[in-house]
Amino acid sequence: MQENHLFEYAVIRVMPRVEREEFLNIGVILYCKQQRFLQAIYTLDEQRLSAFCASLDIAVLKEYLHAFDQICIGNKTGTIASLDMASRFRWLTATRSTILQTSKVHPGFTSNPEATLIRLHEQLVL
């Protein structure tokens, strides 16, 4: 039997007009300390995003998501990305008032963090 490990995840959201508190789920970020796993997965449905907010700059959103990915993998080009994995996850999931936000963090148990990330993405985004 495979051992289950504690993991934490949050839903990645696009909130083009923060004052309206309307958002679309576009991805999931998952962290599992025991498996040394930190990864985000997202899907950008540009047609849906444009219908949701015609003034949304998709190119800027893609840049933000690229930065999100770089922090997850620990690309040492920035200060945040050079932090330990747990600190990077906490920074990415911290409450902020920007176009790209995350939900509250939720825990669970898994024997396969990557498969769990994919399943959560399918359930919460697609």
XYZ file of N, CA and C in Angstrom:
378
model
N 0.841 -1.183 0.000
C 0.000 0.000 0.000
C 0.886 1.247 0.000
N 0.534 2.219 -0.832
C 1.304 3.454 -0.898
C 0.957 4.357 0.277
N 1.976 5.037 0.763
C 1.794 5.933 1.889
C 1.151 7.242 1.430
N 0.187 7.727 2.202
C -0.435 9.013 1.908
C 0.345 10.127 2.590
N 0.440 11.235 1.899
C 1.166 12.401 2.400
C 0.230 13.602 2.443
N 0.434 14.431 3.446
C -0.337 15.665 3.562
C 0.024 16.595 2.416
N -0.990 17.180 1.785
C -0.752 18.202 0.774
C -1.669 19.379 1.038
N -1.332 20.507 0.424
C -2.153 21.706 0.495
C -2.332 22.220 -0.921
N -3.514 22.766 -1.186
C -3.756 23.311 -2.516
C -4.619 24.558 -2.416
N -4.572 25.338 -3.494
C -5.434 26.510 -3.628
C -5.820 26.635 -5.089
N -6.990 27.203 -5.328
C -7.464 27.447 -6.683
C -6.913 28.793 -7.150
N -6.403 28.832 -8.372
C -5.901 30.078 -8.965
C -7.068 30.734 -9.693
N -7.257 32.013 -9.425
C -8.410 32.741 -9.959
C -7.980 34.000 -10.687
N -8.746 34.345 -11.715
C -8.584 35.629 -12.388
C -9.716 36.522 -11.912
N -9.346 37.682 -11.377
C -10.319 38.645 -10.881
C -10.010 40.002 -11.532
N -10.531 40.222 -12.748
C -10.168 41.430 -13.499
C -10.556 42.736 -12.805
N -11.670 42.739 -12.101
C -12.098 43.945 -11.389
C -12.257 43.574 -9.914
N -11.205 43.808 -9.180
C -11.137 43.381 -7.778
C -12.305 43.928 -6.968
N -12.716 45.153 -7.259
C -13.792 45.782 -6.485
C -15.128 45.061 -6.652
N -15.298 44.312 -7.744
C -16.552 43.579 -7.966
C -16.520 42.177 -7.361
N -15.331 41.681 -7.025
C -15.140 40.357 -6.432
C -15.705 39.231 -7.294
N -15.705 39.422 -8.609
C -16.102 38.371 -9.540
C -14.838 37.721 -10.078
N -14.865 36.402 -10.197
C -13.657 35.722 -10.653
C -13.988 34.479 -11.461
N -12.983 34.009 -12.194
C -13.043 32.733 -12.888
C -11.904 31.861 -12.383
N -12.196 30.613 -12.080
C -11.144 29.665 -11.714
C -10.388 29.284 -12.981
N -9.053 29.411 -12.936
C -8.266 29.045 -14.111
C -7.219 27.977 -13.807
N -6.966 27.688 -12.538
C -5.926 26.719 -12.232
C -5.909 26.297 -10.782
N -4.910 25.475 -10.472
C -4.711 24.956 -9.121
C -3.216 24.921 -8.841
N -2.841 25.247 -7.611
C -1.459 25.095 -7.156
C -1.480 24.098 -6.004
N -0.529 23.161 -6.017
C -0.485 22.116 -4.997
C 0.924 22.005 -4.442
N 0.997 21.884 -3.113
C 2.272 21.744 -2.402
C 2.201 20.515 -1.506
N 3.233 19.658 -1.588
C 3.353 18.487 -0.721
C 4.789 18.436 -0.207
N 4.960 18.757 1.073
C 6.298 18.843 1.664
C 7.047 17.520 1.583
N 6.389 16.422 1.996
C 7.071 15.133 2.056
C 7.555 14.658 0.677
N 6.845 15.018 -0.359
C 7.215 14.619 -1.720
C 8.026 15.701 -2.441
N 8.317 16.801 -1.739
C 9.060 17.921 -2.321
C 8.438 18.329 -3.655
N 7.131 18.600 -3.600
C 6.345 18.872 -4.796
C 5.675 20.227 -4.668
N 5.883 21.089 -5.637
C 5.186 22.369 -5.743
C 4.976 22.632 -7.219
N 3.717 22.636 -7.620
C 3.424 22.831 -9.034
C 2.057 23.473 -9.200
N 1.937 24.260 -10.249
C 0.661 24.859 -10.621
C 0.283 24.361 -12.003
N -1.008 24.214 -12.221
C -1.529 23.860 -13.536
C -2.709 24.791 -13.789
N -2.803 25.288 -15.009
C -3.887 26.207 -15.322
C -4.298 26.072 -16.774
N -5.505 26.524 -17.053
C -6.059 26.523 -18.398
C -6.625 27.904 -18.673
N -6.143 28.518 -19.742
C -6.654 29.835 -20.134
C -7.609 29.672 -21.313
N -8.877 29.827 -21.047
C -9.888 29.834 -22.100
C -10.075 31.298 -22.480
N -9.324 31.728 -23.487
C -9.294 33.152 -23.836
C -10.657 33.676 -24.256
N -11.441 32.864 -24.922
C -12.773 33.296 -25.338
C -13.658 33.539 -24.105
N -13.592 32.627 -23.164
C -14.387 32.774 -21.929
C -13.914 33.983 -21.124
N -12.580 34.162 -21.025
C -12.044 35.305 -20.294
C -12.447 36.620 -20.950
N -12.429 36.673 -22.283
C -12.828 37.895 -22.995
C -14.307 38.190 -22.796
N -15.135 37.147 -22.762
C -16.560 37.341 -22.510
C -16.791 37.830 -21.085
N -15.979 37.347 -20.160
C -16.092 37.726 -18.750
C -15.669 39.178 -18.539
N -14.590 39.578 -19.223
C -14.087 40.951 -19.091
C -13.375 41.323 -20.389
N -14.058 42.074 -21.226
C -13.524 42.432 -22.542
C -12.228 43.238 -22.450
N -12.035 43.970 -21.376
C -10.832 44.803 -21.246
C -9.638 44.056 -20.643
N -9.808 42.791 -20.330
C -8.729 42.006 -19.729
C -7.582 41.841 -20.726
N -6.383 42.158 -20.288
C -5.193 42.025 -21.120
C -4.637 40.610 -20.923
N -4.931 39.731 -21.873
C -4.536 38.326 -21.783
C -3.013 38.186 -21.761
N -2.311 39.039 -22.505
C -0.841 38.970 -22.550
C -0.244 39.242 -21.168
N -0.785 40.211 -20.465
C -0.312 40.521 -19.110
C -0.621 39.355 -18.176
N -1.805 38.787 -18.295
C -2.181 37.636 -17.477
C -1.207 36.475 -17.709
N -0.836 36.240 -18.960
C 0.122 35.174 -19.278
C 1.487 35.450 -18.638
N 1.900 36.704 -18.603
C 3.162 37.067 -17.941
C 3.094 36.759 -16.453
N 1.977 37.094 -15.810
C 1.808 36.812 -14.386
C 1.859 35.303 -14.123
N 1.201 34.529 -14.994
C 1.196 33.079 -14.827
C 2.590 32.488 -15.063
N 3.325 33.064 -15.988
C 4.707 32.619 -16.222
C 5.536 32.853 -14.947
N 5.366 34.014 -14.322
C 6.071 34.304 -13.066
C 5.664 33.299 -11.993
N 4.386 32.963 -11.940
C 3.868 31.964 -11.001
C 4.613 30.646 -11.198
N 4.734 30.214 -12.462
C 5.448 28.970 -12.782
C 6.907 29.035 -12.348
N 7.570 30.153 -12.624
C 8.982 30.311 -12.290
C 9.204 30.234 -10.775
N 8.284 30.794 -10.024
C 8.379 30.726 -8.563
C 8.164 29.285 -8.096
N 7.198 28.584 -8.682
C 6.947 27.181 -8.314
C 8.190 26.328 -8.512
N 8.858 26.473 -9.650
C 10.014 25.618 -9.927
C 11.278 26.107 -9.230
N 11.198 27.302 -8.629
C 12.350 27.814 -7.896
C 13.411 28.404 -8.794
N 13.009 28.958 -9.930
C 13.952 29.621 -10.825
C 14.597 30.763 -10.056
N 15.867 30.693 -9.837
C 16.588 31.598 -8.936
C 16.785 33.016 -9.478
N 16.038 33.396 -10.510
C 16.221 34.732 -11.071
C 15.597 35.824 -10.210
N 14.751 35.461 -9.266
C 14.106 36.460 -8.427
C 14.225 36.128 -6.955
N 13.937 37.105 -6.126
C 14.032 36.942 -4.674
C 13.061 35.886 -4.163
N 11.811 35.942 -4.607
C 10.793 35.001 -4.125
C 11.142 33.574 -4.539
N 11.589 33.391 -5.772
C 11.905 32.058 -6.281
C 13.090 31.424 -5.560
N 13.885 32.230 -4.876
C 15.037 31.669 -4.163
C 14.685 31.203 -2.745
N 13.450 31.426 -2.320
C 13.006 30.962 -1.003
C 12.819 29.443 -1.027
N 12.706 28.826 0.156
C 12.428 27.395 0.212
C 11.008 27.134 -0.310
N 10.733 25.886 -0.644
C 9.479 25.512 -1.289
C 8.241 25.926 -0.486
N 8.251 25.691 0.813
C 7.106 26.048 1.653
C 6.864 27.557 1.631
N 7.924 28.338 1.702
C 7.794 29.797 1.681
C 7.283 30.289 0.338
N 7.719 29.648 -0.741
C 7.211 30.029 -2.076
C 5.710 29.751 -2.175
N 5.275 28.593 -1.664
C 3.844 28.273 -1.690
C 3.058 29.293 -0.876
N 3.549 29.612 0.321
C 2.858 30.592 1.173
C 2.787 31.958 0.491
N 3.863 32.351 -0.178
C 3.876 33.647 -0.860
C 2.868 33.639 -2.013
N 2.835 32.564 -2.795
C 1.921 32.493 -3.931
C 0.460 32.454 -3.501
N 0.179 31.897 -2.349
C -1.208 31.769 -1.893
C -1.611 32.840 -0.882
N -0.747 33.805 -0.653
C -1.075 34.896 0.274
C -2.208 35.748 -0.300
N -3.032 36.284 0.585
C -4.121 37.157 0.169
C -3.552 38.415 -0.467
N -4.082 38.749 -1.630
C -3.636 39.957 -2.319
C -4.798 40.539 -3.106
N -4.641 41.771 -3.483
C -5.667 42.482 -4.238
C -5.129 42.760 -5.643
N -5.045 41.719 -6.454
C -4.549 41.841 -7.818
C -5.428 41.031 -8.762
N -5.128 41.109 -10.031
C -5.898 40.392 -11.050
C -5.777 38.873 -10.894
N -4.641 38.392 -10.394
C -4.403 36.966 -10.196
C -4.384 36.679 -8.695
N -5.340 35.877 -8.244
C -5.471 35.575 -6.816
C -5.618 34.071 -6.622
N -5.544 33.648 -5.377
C -5.813 32.245 -5.052
C -6.904 32.176 -3.991
N -7.546 31.013 -3.944
C -8.534 30.761 -2.901
C -7.806 30.561 -1.579
N -8.570 30.294 -0.541
C -7.960 29.862 0.710
C -7.291 28.517 0.468
N -6.325 28.200 1.304
C -5.597 26.941 1.178
C -6.405 25.818 1.830
N -6.455 24.678 1.145
C -7.177 23.507 1.629
C -6.210 22.325 1.740
N -6.356 21.481 2.778
C -5.468 20.322 2.942
C -6.107 19.039 2.425
N -5.274 18.038 2.309
C -5.739 16.705 1.944
C -4.598 15.716 2.069
N -4.855 14.467 1.706
C -3.833 13.431 1.711
C -3.770 12.788 0.332
N -2.551 12.481 -0.100
C -2.357 11.860 -1.402
C -1.115 10.986 -1.411
N -1.136 9.984 -2.253
C 0.066 9.184 -2.488
C 0.745 9.622 -3.782
N 0.040 10.431 -4.579
C 0.562 10.885 -5.866
C 0.166 12.353 -6.079
N 1.027 13.304 -5.680
C 0.678 14.723 -5.790
C 0.360 15.168 -7.225
N 1.085 14.666 -8.188
C 0.843 15.089 -9.573
C -0.541 14.658 -10.055
N -0.913 13.421 -9.771
C -2.238 12.923 -10.155
C -3.332 13.690 -9.418
N -3.083 14.034 -8.168
C -4.055 14.806 -7.383
C -4.213 16.203 -7.959
N -3.115 16.815 -8.364
C -3.167 18.139 -8.984
C -4.017 18.107 -10.251
N -3.811 17.112 -11.072
C -4.578 16.978 -12.320
C -6.056 16.765 -12.020
N -6.347 15.906 -11.039
C -7.752 15.643 -10.669
C -8.434 16.903 -10.151
N -7.752 17.649 -9.287
C -8.316 18.890 -8.749
C -8.548 19.902 -9.870
N -7.623 19.989 -10.794
C -7.772 20.904 -11.937
C -9.010 20.536 -12.751
N -9.196 19.250 -12.994
C -10.374 18.802 -13.750
C -11.661 19.118 -12.996
N -11.672 18.920 -11.688
C -12.875 19.145 -10.880
C -13.200 20.617 -10.676
N -12.171 21.441 -10.484
C -12.398 22.820 -10.062
C -12.273 23.876 -11.162
N -11.693 23.467 -12.287
C -11.447 24.443 -13.362
C -12.149 24.067 -14.659
N -11.953 22.842 -15.111
C -12.482 22.457 -16.432
C -13.977 22.211 -16.421
